[in-house]
Tab-separated table of C-alpha atoms and ligand atoms in Angstrom:
chain	number	residue	atom	x	y	z
C	3	MET	CA	-3.153	33.389	3.688
C	4	HIS	CA	0.581	33.080	3.253
C	5	ASN	CA	1.262	34.926	6.466
C	6	MET	CA	-1.165	32.640	8.208
C	7	ILE	CA	0.723	29.592	6.903
C	8	GLN	CA	4.042	30.973	8.021
C	9	TYR	CA	2.539	31.731	11.396
C	10	ALA	CA	1.071	28.205	11.700
C	11	ALA	CA	4.450	26.703	10.792
C	12	GLN	CA	6.055	28.508	13.729
C	13	VAL	CA	3.697	27.385	16.505
C	14	LYS	CA	5.787	25.202	18.789
C	15	PRO	CA	5.316	22.790	21.702
C	16	SER	CA	6.375	23.473	25.277
C	17	ASP	CA	8.946	21.205	26.903
C	18	ARG	CA	6.267	19.532	28.982
C	19	GLN	CA	4.185	18.805	25.877
C	20	LEU	CA	7.214	17.387	24.098
C	21	ALA	CA	8.023	15.168	27.057
C	22	VAL	CA	4.572	13.535	26.955
C	23	GLN	CA	4.657	13.174	23.170
C	24	GLU	CA	7.966	11.354	23.406
C	25	MET	CA	6.483	8.898	25.907
C	26	GLU	CA	4.215	7.740	23.050
C	27	PHE	CA	2.384	4.939	24.880
C	28	TYR	CA	1.307	4.827	28.545
C	29	ALA	CA	-1.242	3.231	30.831
C	30	PHE	CA	-4.453	4.397	32.414
C	31	VAL	CA	-5.541	2.477	35.531
C	32	HIS	CA	-9.144	2.722	36.733
C	33	PHE	CA	-9.530	1.361	40.239
C	34	THR	CA	-11.970	2.261	43.033
C	35	VAL	CA	-15.068	0.957	44.850
C	36	ASN	CA	-16.602	0.363	41.406
C	37	THR	CA	-14.271	-2.615	41.069
C	38	TYR	CA	-16.254	-4.187	43.924
C	39	THR	CA	-19.759	-3.053	42.941
C	40	ASP	CA	-19.373	-3.988	39.266
C	41	LYS	CA	-20.274	-0.439	38.201
C	42	GLU	CA	-18.734	2.126	35.884
C	43	TRP	CA	-19.883	5.176	37.833
C	44	GLY	CA	-20.252	4.940	41.600
C	45	MET	CA	-22.947	6.868	43.443
C	46	GLY	CA	-20.768	8.168	46.252
C	47	ASN	CA	-22.581	6.183	48.932
C	48	GLU	CA	-20.431	3.049	48.684
C	49	GLU	CA	-19.027	1.786	51.963
C	50	PRO	CA	-15.222	1.980	52.169
C	51	SER	CA	-15.446	-1.477	53.766
C	52	ILE	CA	-15.988	-3.044	50.334
C	53	PHE	CA	-12.549	-1.985	49.125
C	54	ASN	CA	-10.167	-4.830	49.883
C	55	PRO	CA	-7.624	-5.749	47.185
C	56	GLU	CA	-5.973	-8.507	49.196
C	57	GLN	CA	-3.331	-9.363	46.610
C	58	PHE	CA	-2.669	-5.806	45.450
C	59	ASP	CA	0.756	-5.613	43.829
C	60	ALA	CA	1.748	-2.397	42.103
C	61	ASN	CA	4.878	-4.054	40.740
C	62	GLN	CA	2.735	-6.530	38.830
C	63	TRP	CA	0.956	-3.584	37.155
C	64	VAL	CA	4.193	-1.839	36.296
C	65	GLU	CA	5.830	-4.978	34.920
C	66	ALA	CA	2.831	-5.621	32.670
C	67	CYS	CA	2.919	-2.029	31.407
C	68	LYS	CA	6.603	-2.317	30.660
C	69	ALA	CA	6.063	-5.596	28.840
C	70	ALA	CA	3.689	-3.672	26.540
C	71	GLY	CA	6.318	-0.998	25.920
C	72	MET	CA	4.519	1.664	27.956
C	73	ARG	CA	6.499	4.482	29.525
C	74	GLY	CA	4.094	5.775	32.149
C	75	LEU	CA	0.973	5.094	34.198
C	76	ILE	CA	-1.910	7.395	35.182
C	77	LEU	CA	-3.925	6.238	38.209
C	78	THR	CA	-7.491	7.233	39.106
C	79	CYS	CA	-6.633	8.512	42.583
C	80	LYS	CA	-10.285	9.541	42.919
C	81	HIS	CA	-13.068	8.787	40.439
C	82	HIS	CA	-16.567	10.341	40.352
C	83	ASP	CA	-17.650	8.333	43.432
C	84	GLY	CA	-15.253	10.372	45.571
C	85	PHE	CA	-13.442	7.420	47.176
C	86	CYS	CA	-9.750	8.255	47.605
C	87	LEU	CA	-7.037	5.683	46.991
C	88	TRP	CA	-4.773	7.594	49.352
C	89	PRO	CA	-5.451	8.503	53.003
C	90	SER	CA	-6.419	12.120	52.343
C	91	ALA	CA	-6.535	14.337	55.416
C	92	TYR	CA	-9.647	16.057	54.067
C	93	THR	CA	-12.146	13.199	53.944
C	94	GLU	CA	-13.037	9.954	55.662
C	95	HIS	CA	-14.060	8.466	52.327
C	96	SER	CA	-10.806	6.722	51.521
C	97	VAL	CA	-8.574	3.708	51.930
C	98	LYS	CA	-8.033	4.655	55.549
C	99	ASN	CA	-11.519	3.370	56.379
C	100	SER	CA	-11.193	0.223	54.317
C	101	PRO	CA	-10.105	-3.200	55.583
C	102	TRP	CA	-7.178	-3.174	53.143
C	103	LYS	CA	-3.975	-3.158	55.208
C	104	ASP	CA	-6.181	-2.327	58.210
C	105	GLY	CA	-6.713	1.159	56.864
C	106	LYS	CA	-3.005	1.894	56.918
C	107	GLY	CA	-2.325	1.437	53.224
C	108	ASP	CA	-1.844	3.983	50.440
C	109	ILE	CA	-2.427	2.770	46.896
C	110	VAL	CA	-1.141	6.011	45.354
C	111	GLN	CA	2.099	5.750	47.258
C	112	GLU	CA	2.706	2.135	46.280
C	113	VAL	CA	1.937	2.759	42.629
C	114	ALA	CA	4.095	5.892	42.491
C	115	GLU	CA	6.941	3.965	44.093
C	116	ALA	CA	6.586	0.957	41.785
C	117	CYS	CA	6.671	3.287	38.768
C	118	ARG	CA	9.813	4.955	40.023
C	119	GLN	CA	11.499	1.629	40.727
C	120	GLY	CA	10.421	0.284	37.372
C	121	GLY	CA	11.645	3.335	35.478
C	122	ILE	CA	8.294	4.548	34.142
C	123	ARG	CA	6.604	7.862	34.868
C	124	PHE	CA	3.647	8.364	37.179
C	125	GLY	CA	0.591	10.546	36.588
C	126	ILE	CA	-2.633	11.251	38.433
C	127	TYR	CA	-6.307	11.390	37.531
C	128	LEU	CA	-8.381	13.327	40.050
C	129	SER	CA	-12.049	13.640	39.185
C	130	PRO	CA	-13.414	17.146	39.763
C	131	TRP	CA	-16.919	15.682	39.780
C	132	ASP	CA	-17.415	14.152	43.238
C	133	ARG	CA	-20.637	12.392	44.202
C	134	HIS	CA	-19.647	11.825	47.803
C	135	GLU	CA	-18.158	15.052	49.079
C	136	PRO	CA	-20.885	17.071	50.886
C	137	THR	CA	-19.390	20.435	49.880
C	138	TYR	CA	-19.758	19.590	46.192
C	139	GLY	CA	-22.043	22.215	44.671
C	140	ASP	CA	-21.070	24.843	47.212
C	141	SER	CA	-18.503	26.151	44.815
C	142	PRO	CA	-15.912	27.970	46.970
C	143	SER	CA	-15.874	25.261	49.661
C	144	TYR	CA	-15.565	22.437	47.177
C	145	ASN	CA	-12.848	24.249	45.233
C	146	ALA	CA	-10.912	24.530	48.481
C	147	TYR	CA	-11.454	20.814	49.159
C	148	PHE	CA	-10.344	19.926	45.648
C	149	THR	CA	-7.199	22.070	45.734
C	150	ASN	CA	-6.292	20.617	49.136
C	151	GLN	CA	-6.450	17.160	47.625
C	152	LEU	CA	-4.471	18.243	44.607
C	153	ARG	CA	-1.820	19.661	46.917
C	154	GLU	CA	-1.557	16.352	48.770
C	155	LEU	CA	-1.096	14.445	45.539
C	156	LEU	CA	1.355	16.930	44.054
C	157	THR	CA	3.586	17.139	47.108
C	158	ASN	CA	3.679	13.681	48.687
C	159	TYR	CA	4.277	11.370	45.751
C	160	GLY	CA	7.381	12.589	43.930
C	161	GLU	CA	7.518	13.697	40.320
C	162	ILE	CA	4.163	13.647	38.493
C	163	PHE	CA	4.257	13.730	34.676
C	164	CYS	CA	0.585	14.433	34.081
C	165	VAL	CA	-2.552	15.610	35.830
C	166	TRP	CA	-5.516	14.249	33.897
C	167	PHE	CA	-8.754	16.184	34.373
C	168	ASP	CA	-11.932	14.518	33.242
C	169	GLY	CA	-14.736	16.530	31.706
C	170	ALA	CA	-17.506	14.185	32.867
C	171	CYS	CA	-20.074	15.774	35.113
C	172	GLY	CA	-23.431	14.142	35.526
C	173	GLU	CA	-25.093	16.737	37.717
C	174	GLY	CA	-27.778	18.550	35.794
C	175	PRO	CA	-30.121	21.477	36.487
C	176	ASN	CA	-31.815	19.509	39.270
C	177	GLY	CA	-28.624	18.297	40.824
C	178	LYS	CA	-25.772	20.131	42.468
C	179	ARG	CA	-24.087	22.699	40.275
C	180	GLN	CA	-20.432	23.183	40.961
C	181	VAL	CA	-18.408	25.894	39.228
C	182	TYR	CA	-14.856	24.608	38.987
C	183	ASP	CA	-12.066	27.088	39.540
C	184	TRP	CA	-9.864	25.750	36.766
C	185	GLU	CA	-7.441	28.644	36.862
C	186	SER	CA	-6.554	28.051	40.490
C	187	TYR	CA	-6.167	24.299	39.897
C	188	TYR	CA	-3.787	25.034	37.028
C	189	ALA	CA	-1.823	27.585	39.026
C	190	LEU	CA	-1.293	25.100	41.824
C	191	ILE	CA	-0.072	22.419	39.413
C	192	ARG	CA	2.333	24.842	37.726
C	193	GLU	CA	3.643	25.868	41.126
C	194	LEU	CA	4.118	22.413	42.604
C	195	GLN	CA	4.883	20.318	39.509
C	196	PRO	CA	6.013	22.688	36.782
C	197	ASN	CA	6.954	19.830	34.440
C	198	ALA	CA	3.558	18.117	34.623
C	199	SER	CA	1.182	18.309	31.678
C	200	ILE	CA	-2.434	19.142	32.390
C	201	SER	CA	-4.452	16.913	30.108
C	202	VAL	CA	-7.936	16.946	28.594
C	203	CYS	CA	-9.624	19.635	30.735
C	204	GLY	CA	-6.356	21.481	30.630
C	205	PRO	CA	-4.091	23.446	28.334
C	206	ASP	CA	-1.391	20.898	27.453
C	207	ILE	CA	-2.825	17.700	25.957
C	208	ARG	CA	-6.065	17.428	24.009
C	209	TRP	CA	-8.688	14.664	24.171
C	210	CYS	CA	-8.920	13.042	20.739
C	211	GLY	CA	-12.723	13.247	20.850
C	212	ASN	CA	-13.833	9.649	21.457
C	213	GLU	CA	-13.187	6.781	23.843
C	214	ALA	CA	-13.357	4.009	21.257
C	215	GLY	CA	-9.806	4.251	19.942
C	216	HIS	CA	-10.752	5.936	16.642
C	217	CYS	CA	-7.893	8.013	15.276
C	218	ARG	CA	-7.924	10.835	12.739
C	219	THR	CA	-6.044	10.386	9.475
C	220	SER	CA	-4.785	13.962	9.761
C	221	GLU	CA	-4.076	14.812	13.369
C	222	TRP	CA	-2.808	18.375	13.725
C	223	SER	CA	-1.077	19.537	16.896
C	224	VAL	CA	-1.492	23.149	15.770
C	225	VAL	CA	-5.148	24.048	16.319
C	226	PRO	CA	-7.354	27.084	16.975
C	227	ALA	CA	-6.766	28.567	20.431
C	228	SER	CA	-10.523	28.618	20.932
C	229	LEU	CA	-10.509	24.807	20.966
C	230	ARG	CA	-8.181	24.681	23.942
C	231	ASP	CA	-9.980	27.408	25.826
C	232	ASN	CA	-13.385	25.985	24.989
C	233	GLU	CA	-12.564	22.622	26.373
C	234	ARG	CA	-12.734	23.600	29.974
C	235	ILE	CA	-14.992	26.613	29.789
C	236	GLN	CA	-17.756	25.336	27.601
C	237	GLU	CA	-18.669	21.865	28.697
C	238	LYS	CA	-17.518	22.139	32.283
C	239	SER	CA	-19.069	25.260	33.699
C	240	GLN	CA	-21.176	26.571	30.845
C	241	HIS	CA	-21.131	30.177	31.824
C	242	VAL	CA	-19.156	31.728	29.072
C	243	ASP	CA	-20.127	34.281	26.566
C	244	ASP	CA	-20.554	32.479	23.245
C	245	ALA	CA	-19.736	35.551	21.236
C	246	SER	CA	-16.161	35.569	22.470
C	247	PHE	CA	-15.239	32.887	19.938
C	248	ALA	CA	-15.175	33.492	16.188
C	249	ARG	CA	-16.031	29.906	15.585
C	250	ARG	CA	-16.427	27.131	18.117
C	251	TYR	CA	-14.501	23.933	17.713
C	252	SER	CA	-14.949	20.849	19.804
C	253	SER	CA	-12.542	17.958	20.288
C	254	GLU	CA	-14.981	15.800	18.381
C	255	ASP	CA	-14.786	17.753	15.105
C	256	ALA	CA	-13.201	15.823	12.266
C	257	ASP	CA	-10.931	18.620	11.079
C	258	LEU	CA	-9.121	20.733	13.642
C	259	GLY	CA	-6.117	21.998	11.770
C	260	SER	CA	-6.317	22.041	7.960
C	261	ARG	CA	-5.638	25.230	5.972
C	262	GLU	CA	-9.386	25.759	5.721
C	263	VAL	CA	-9.747	25.685	9.500
C	264	ILE	CA	-6.791	27.866	10.375
C	265	ALA	CA	-7.593	30.430	7.695
C	266	HIS	CA	-10.406	31.773	9.886
C	267	GLU	CA	-8.440	31.924	13.117
C	268	ARG	CA	-6.587	34.720	14.797
C	269	GLU	CA	-4.714	32.615	17.298
C	270	LEU	CA	-3.302	29.118	17.008
C	271	VAL	CA	-1.825	26.966	19.767
C	272	TRP	CA	0.129	23.747	20.109
C	273	TYR	CA	-2.365	21.294	21.585
C	274	PRO	CA	-1.524	17.687	20.678
C	275	ALA	CA	-3.975	14.794	20.780
C	276	GLU	CA	-4.085	11.828	23.115
C	277	VAL	CA	-6.107	8.731	22.211
C	278	ASN	CA	-7.622	7.151	25.317
C	279	THR	CA	-9.442	3.861	25.325
C	280	SER	CA	-9.729	0.696	27.419
C	281	ILE	CA	-8.353	-2.758	26.792
C	282	ARG	CA	-11.848	-4.013	27.702
C	283	PRO	CA	-15.314	-2.536	27.074
C	284	GLY	CA	-15.419	-0.897	30.532
C	285	TRP	CA	-13.005	1.442	32.264
C	286	PHE	CA	-13.385	-0.575	35.475
C	287	TYR	CA	-13.002	-4.300	35.986
C	288	HIS	CA	-15.980	-6.585	35.422
C	289	ALA	CA	-15.489	-10.347	35.576
C	290	SER	CA	-18.057	-10.646	32.791
C	291	GLU	CA	-15.556	-8.929	30.469
C	292	ASP	CA	-12.672	-11.329	31.070
C	293	ASP	CA	-13.162	-12.767	27.619
C	294	LYS	CA	-13.644	-9.346	26.009
C	295	VAL	CA	-10.041	-8.164	26.158
C	296	ARG	CA	-9.251	-6.469	22.861
C	297	SER	CA	-7.416	-8.596	20.322
C	298	LEU	CA	-3.795	-8.030	19.395
C	299	GLU	CA	-4.904	-6.868	15.935
C	300	GLU	CA	-7.267	-4.277	17.396
C	301	LEU	CA	-4.629	-2.942	19.757
C	302	LEU	CA	-2.028	-2.760	17.004
C	303	HIS	CA	-4.527	-0.952	14.822
C	304	ILE	CA	-5.021	1.676	17.549
C	305	TYR	CA	-1.286	1.844	18.198
C	306	TYR	CA	-0.568	2.566	14.540
C	307	GLY	CA	-3.392	5.082	14.365
C	308	SER	CA	-2.279	6.969	17.481
C	309	VAL	CA	1.469	6.612	18.048
C	310	GLY	CA	1.872	6.202	14.294
C	311	GLY	CA	-0.494	9.096	13.575
C	312	ASN	CA	0.837	12.018	15.618
C	313	ALA	CA	-1.014	11.290	18.850
C	314	THR	CA	-0.161	9.568	22.106
C	315	PHE	CA	-1.856	6.370	23.210
C	316	LEU	CA	-3.323	6.103	26.722
C	317	LEU	CA	-4.546	2.524	27.166
C	318	ASN	CA	-6.606	1.626	30.231
C	319	ILE	CA	-6.108	-1.650	32.089
C	320	PRO	CA	-8.478	-2.166	35.041
C	321	PRO	CA	-7.167	-4.129	38.033
C	322	ASP	CA	-9.511	-6.822	39.324
C	323	ARG	CA	-10.833	-7.368	42.844
C	324	ARG	CA	-7.606	-9.034	43.928
C	325	GLY	CA	-5.807	-5.814	43.035
C	326	LEU	CA	-3.998	-7.410	40.085
C	327	PHE	CA	-4.182	-7.016	36.334
C	328	HIS	CA	-6.081	-10.058	35.124
C	329	GLU	CA	-4.056	-12.821	33.435
C	330	ASN	CA	-5.807	-12.246	30.097
C	331	ASP	CA	-4.889	-8.574	30.067
C	332	VAL	CA	-1.293	-9.296	31.070
C	333	ALA	CA	-0.954	-11.864	28.292
C	334	ARG	CA	-2.311	-9.398	25.721
C	335	LEU	CA	-0.049	-6.574	26.882
C	336	THR	CA	2.966	-8.849	26.557
C	337	GLU	CA	1.940	-9.953	23.060
C	338	LEU	CA	1.484	-6.330	22.063
C	339	GLY	CA	4.892	-5.302	23.373
C	340	ASN	CA	6.526	-8.271	21.679
C	341	ALA	CA	4.920	-7.384	18.352
C	342	ILE	CA	6.044	-3.756	18.578
C	343	ARG	CA	9.576	-4.681	19.650
C	344	HIS	CA	9.830	-7.298	16.926
C	345	THR	CA	8.842	-4.889	14.147
C	346	PHE	CA	10.887	-1.904	15.223
C	347	SER	CA	14.100	-3.532	16.370
C	348	ASN	CA	16.252	-3.243	13.250
C	349	ASN	CA	16.282	0.019	11.309
C	350	LEU	CA	17.179	-0.930	7.737
C	351	ALA	CA	17.925	2.682	6.814
C	352	ALA	CA	20.630	3.173	9.445
C	353	ASN	CA	23.424	2.875	6.875
C	354	ALA	CA	21.552	4.260	3.888
C	355	ARG	CA	22.587	7.101	1.602
C	356	ILE	CA	20.126	9.919	1.495
C	357	GLN	CA	19.670	12.984	-0.698
C	358	ALA	CA	17.150	15.786	-0.699
C	359	SER	CA	16.111	18.149	-3.501
C	360	ALA	CA	17.294	21.157	-1.473
C	361	SER	CA	18.377	21.724	2.115
C	362	MET	CA	18.772	24.704	4.349
C	363	GLU	CA	22.310	25.320	5.484
C	364	GLY	CA	23.154	23.230	8.543
C	365	HIS	CA	20.219	20.909	7.855
C	366	ALA	CA	21.549	18.506	5.264
C	367	ALA	CA	19.715	15.313	4.293
C	368	GLY	CA	22.067	13.108	6.346
C	369	HIS	CA	20.442	14.343	9.548
C	370	MET	CA	17.369	12.259	8.738
C	371	ILE	CA	19.320	9.045	9.311
C	372	ASP	CA	21.918	10.038	11.907
C	373	GLY	CA	19.889	8.545	14.760
C	374	ASN	CA	19.853	11.893	16.534
C	375	PRO	CA	16.318	13.226	17.078
C	376	SER	CA	17.503	16.780	17.652
C	377	THR	CA	19.222	17.187	14.287
C	378	PHE	CA	17.048	17.436	11.196
C	379	TRP	CA	16.784	18.050	7.501
C	380	CYS	CA	14.946	21.220	6.518
C	381	SER	CA	14.023	22.527	3.077
C	382	LEU	CA	14.675	26.072	1.947
C	383	GLU	CA	12.251	28.663	3.263
C	384	GLY	CA	9.155	28.926	1.153
C	385	MET	CA	9.902	25.656	-0.609
C	386	GLU	CA	6.839	23.704	0.385
C	387	GLN	CA	7.547	20.657	-1.777
C	388	ALA	CA	10.583	18.408	-1.705
C	389	THR	CA	11.891	15.046	-2.850
C	390	ILE	CA	14.025	12.789	-0.709
C	391	ASP	CA	15.764	9.759	-2.139
C	392	VAL	CA	17.000	6.946	0.040
C	393	ASP	CA	19.418	4.305	-1.164
C	394	LEU	CA	19.407	1.328	1.200
C	395	GLN	CA	22.640	0.163	-0.493
C	396	ARG	CA	21.213	-3.243	-1.275
C	397	GLU	CA	17.968	-4.915	-2.224
C	398	THR	CA	15.952	-5.058	1.010
C	399	THR	CA	12.574	-6.442	2.056
C	400	PHE	CA	10.549	-3.913	4.044
C	401	ASP	CA	6.959	-3.095	4.985
C	402	HIS	CA	7.207	-0.077	7.308
C	403	VAL	CA	8.580	3.436	6.959
C	404	VAL	CA	8.696	5.692	10.012
C	405	LEU	CA	8.826	9.452	9.472
C	406	GLN	CA	9.285	12.104	12.136
C	407	GLU	CA	9.218	15.852	11.835
C	408	HIS	CA	11.371	17.959	14.097
C	409	ILE	CA	8.324	19.165	16.027
C	410	ARG	CA	10.357	21.372	18.309
C	411	SER	CA	10.413	23.574	15.182
C	412	GLY	CA	6.690	23.093	14.485
C	413	GLN	CA	4.363	20.825	12.484
C	414	ARG	CA	4.394	21.462	8.749
C	415	ILE	CA	3.928	18.495	6.434
C	416	GLU	CA	0.434	18.298	4.934
C	417	ARG	CA	0.787	15.620	2.261
C	418	PHE	CA	3.361	13.123	1.102
C	419	THR	CA	3.831	9.979	-0.926
C	420	LEU	CA	6.288	7.107	-0.723
C	421	ALA	CA	7.455	5.170	-3.750
C	422	TYR	CA	9.957	2.360	-4.335
C	423	MET	CA	12.089	1.549	-7.320
C	424	ASP	CA	10.968	-1.570	-9.129
C	425	GLY	CA	13.477	-2.320	-11.892
C	426	GLU	CA	13.679	1.056	-13.623
C	427	THR	CA	10.408	2.548	-12.485
C	428	TRP	CA	9.046	4.167	-9.349
C	429	LYS	CA	5.993	2.356	-8.004
C	430	PRO	CA	3.631	3.886	-5.417
C	431	LEU	CA	3.917	2.567	-1.878
C	432	PHE	CA	1.976	4.873	0.421
C	433	ASP	CA	-0.089	8.070	0.322
C	434	GLY	CA	-0.075	10.093	3.504
C	435	THR	CA	-1.209	13.400	4.940
C	436	VAL	CA	0.305	14.842	8.123
C	437	VAL	CA	3.450	13.532	9.813
C	438	GLY	CA	4.053	15.546	12.983
C	439	TYR	CA	5.845	13.800	15.826
C	440	LYS	CA	5.588	10.425	14.103
C	441	ARG	CA	3.911	8.816	11.122
C	442	ILE	CA	4.248	5.056	10.782
C	443	CYS	CA	3.504	3.963	7.219
C	444	ARG	CA	2.514	0.304	6.836
C	445	PHE	CA	2.193	-1.435	3.478
C	446	ASP	CA	2.554	-4.856	1.880
C	447	ALA	CA	6.173	-5.958	1.884
C	448	VAL	CA	8.266	-4.989	-1.138
C	449	ILE	CA	11.835	-5.792	-2.118
C	450	SER	CA	13.803	-2.794	-3.326
C	451	ARG	CA	16.994	-0.807	-2.839
C	452	TYR	CA	15.515	2.669	-3.371
C	453	ILE	CA	12.746	4.599	-1.613
C	454	ARG	CA	11.486	8.050	-2.575
C	455	LEU	CA	9.647	10.359	-0.231
C	456	SER	CA	7.848	13.203	-1.996
C	457	ILE	CA	6.529	15.968	0.212
C	458	THR	CA	3.728	17.286	-1.958
C	459	GLY	CA	2.312	19.864	0.434
C	460	SER	CA	3.640	21.553	3.539
C	461	ARG	CA	3.681	24.813	5.474
C	462	TRP	CA	6.560	27.095	4.565
C	463	CYS	CA	9.513	24.741	5.056
C	464	PRO	CA	9.158	21.102	6.031
C	465	THR	CA	11.554	19.287	8.343
C	466	ILE	CA	12.340	15.624	8.922
C	467	SER	CA	14.381	14.479	11.887
C	468	ASN	CA	14.049	10.745	11.348
C	469	PHE	CA	13.578	8.402	8.423
C	470	GLU	CA	13.502	4.737	9.380
C	471	VAL	CA	12.706	1.557	7.483
C	472	TYR	CA	11.588	-1.757	8.989
C	473	SER	CA	10.502	-5.244	8.105
C	474	SER	CA	8.017	-6.974	10.418
Q	505	FUL	C1	-14.977	9.599	31.424
Q	505	FUL	C2	-15.428	9.027	32.761
Q	505	FUL	O1	-16.791	9.307	33.001
Q	505	FUL	C3	-15.185	7.542	32.702
Q	505	FUL	O2	-15.645	6.860	33.839
Q	505	FUL	C4	-13.691	7.334	32.531
Q	505	FUL	O3	-13.008	7.794	33.681
Q	505	FUL	C5	-13.200	8.071	31.289
Q	505	FUL	C6	-11.709	8.028	31.114
Q	505	FUL	O4	-13.590	9.429	31.302
Q	505	FUL	O5	-15.305	10.910	31.263
């Protein structure tokens, strides 16, 4: 078991995984003919003539995302209905046969450009399931069609930070059965956009397991390799030999990384979670949902659970028929960004004094508060418990503590507590499990000069790169 723990402690992210994790919060944008038919899944027989976002303004989208504090945007370039938001050379089912800009427009291009101008990153969603394309179901021909489209998107629109592959596929035994050639899709992405993450039905970023915004209390980025490999093989093309996995995990399982889980595994991988949900009940715009935009409290709850719980947060905002984010959504995004900025603007631990029970050479306690995410405190090897004392130098009111592990080294902390000094005694403040990239601890405000972090369980030797304190 000990070897297994040491091994788990050493599993590390790739640069492309780290880059997405550091983005923390980014937008999903669902837009297609469904916006005009009031549906969630199109049939593939919609007329391109219905697509006409007369006031389309990609800058309005990007500004609203930035107001929320988002650092990227992933656009549904093609959803299950097969309609393409760019003038693909491989189909007539696209914006080029719509009245919008007399068929001369390109939504993907305008959104990519607005992201670049606005300083946020751009990503693409391209649905493998296609209910329009006649070759769908004739596997080699459709795979060629799909890779041609991928190539267009990966070469003509600048830097792409993420290719998001959806697992949804509604065709059953009586419908068309397409076998996706995932390996060739991945190879093309690696070739043309080596820095892009391949998410969900891909090896880099894991679906959190629900679309409701529920977050795990203990989100591990180090998980069984079978989970990653399962994701695409199992539910997407269902022709894999079950016996090749010791134990099958699915993204929906509650526990994907505890000691109990990893004890049975031969191979572990870094496969961090992304929480994806919509600001409204649907992924696409429906006027009937204008008054169902999630409340600020709900969104903050999901933000704390995801960004503050070692996952990223992908929040969908559906443009309306004008081609704009609706006023209600824009107002909520701005409120959300204001709330986040307000809480996290002034780090009360920036000038603190900090001590740790023991530190590895070169990784002294001071690195936790030096504002540099690449330096970090680390305990001695094999010392899985540690105490860290923070002296804020004066009595301070606070209600948030932000902890970050140096995940470039791995994810190790399993359990911790926070306490504050009240007079002469330590009083409990917060009980936590994993930390990972970021754990935001929220509690009722206290006034104190001293905070104690006790790492009560970890894997081999815990690290902390950041310790911050805030008052909302
Ligand atoms: C699902 C799709 O079927 C939904 O329409 C939406 O795109 C969501 C993000 O993924 O699998």
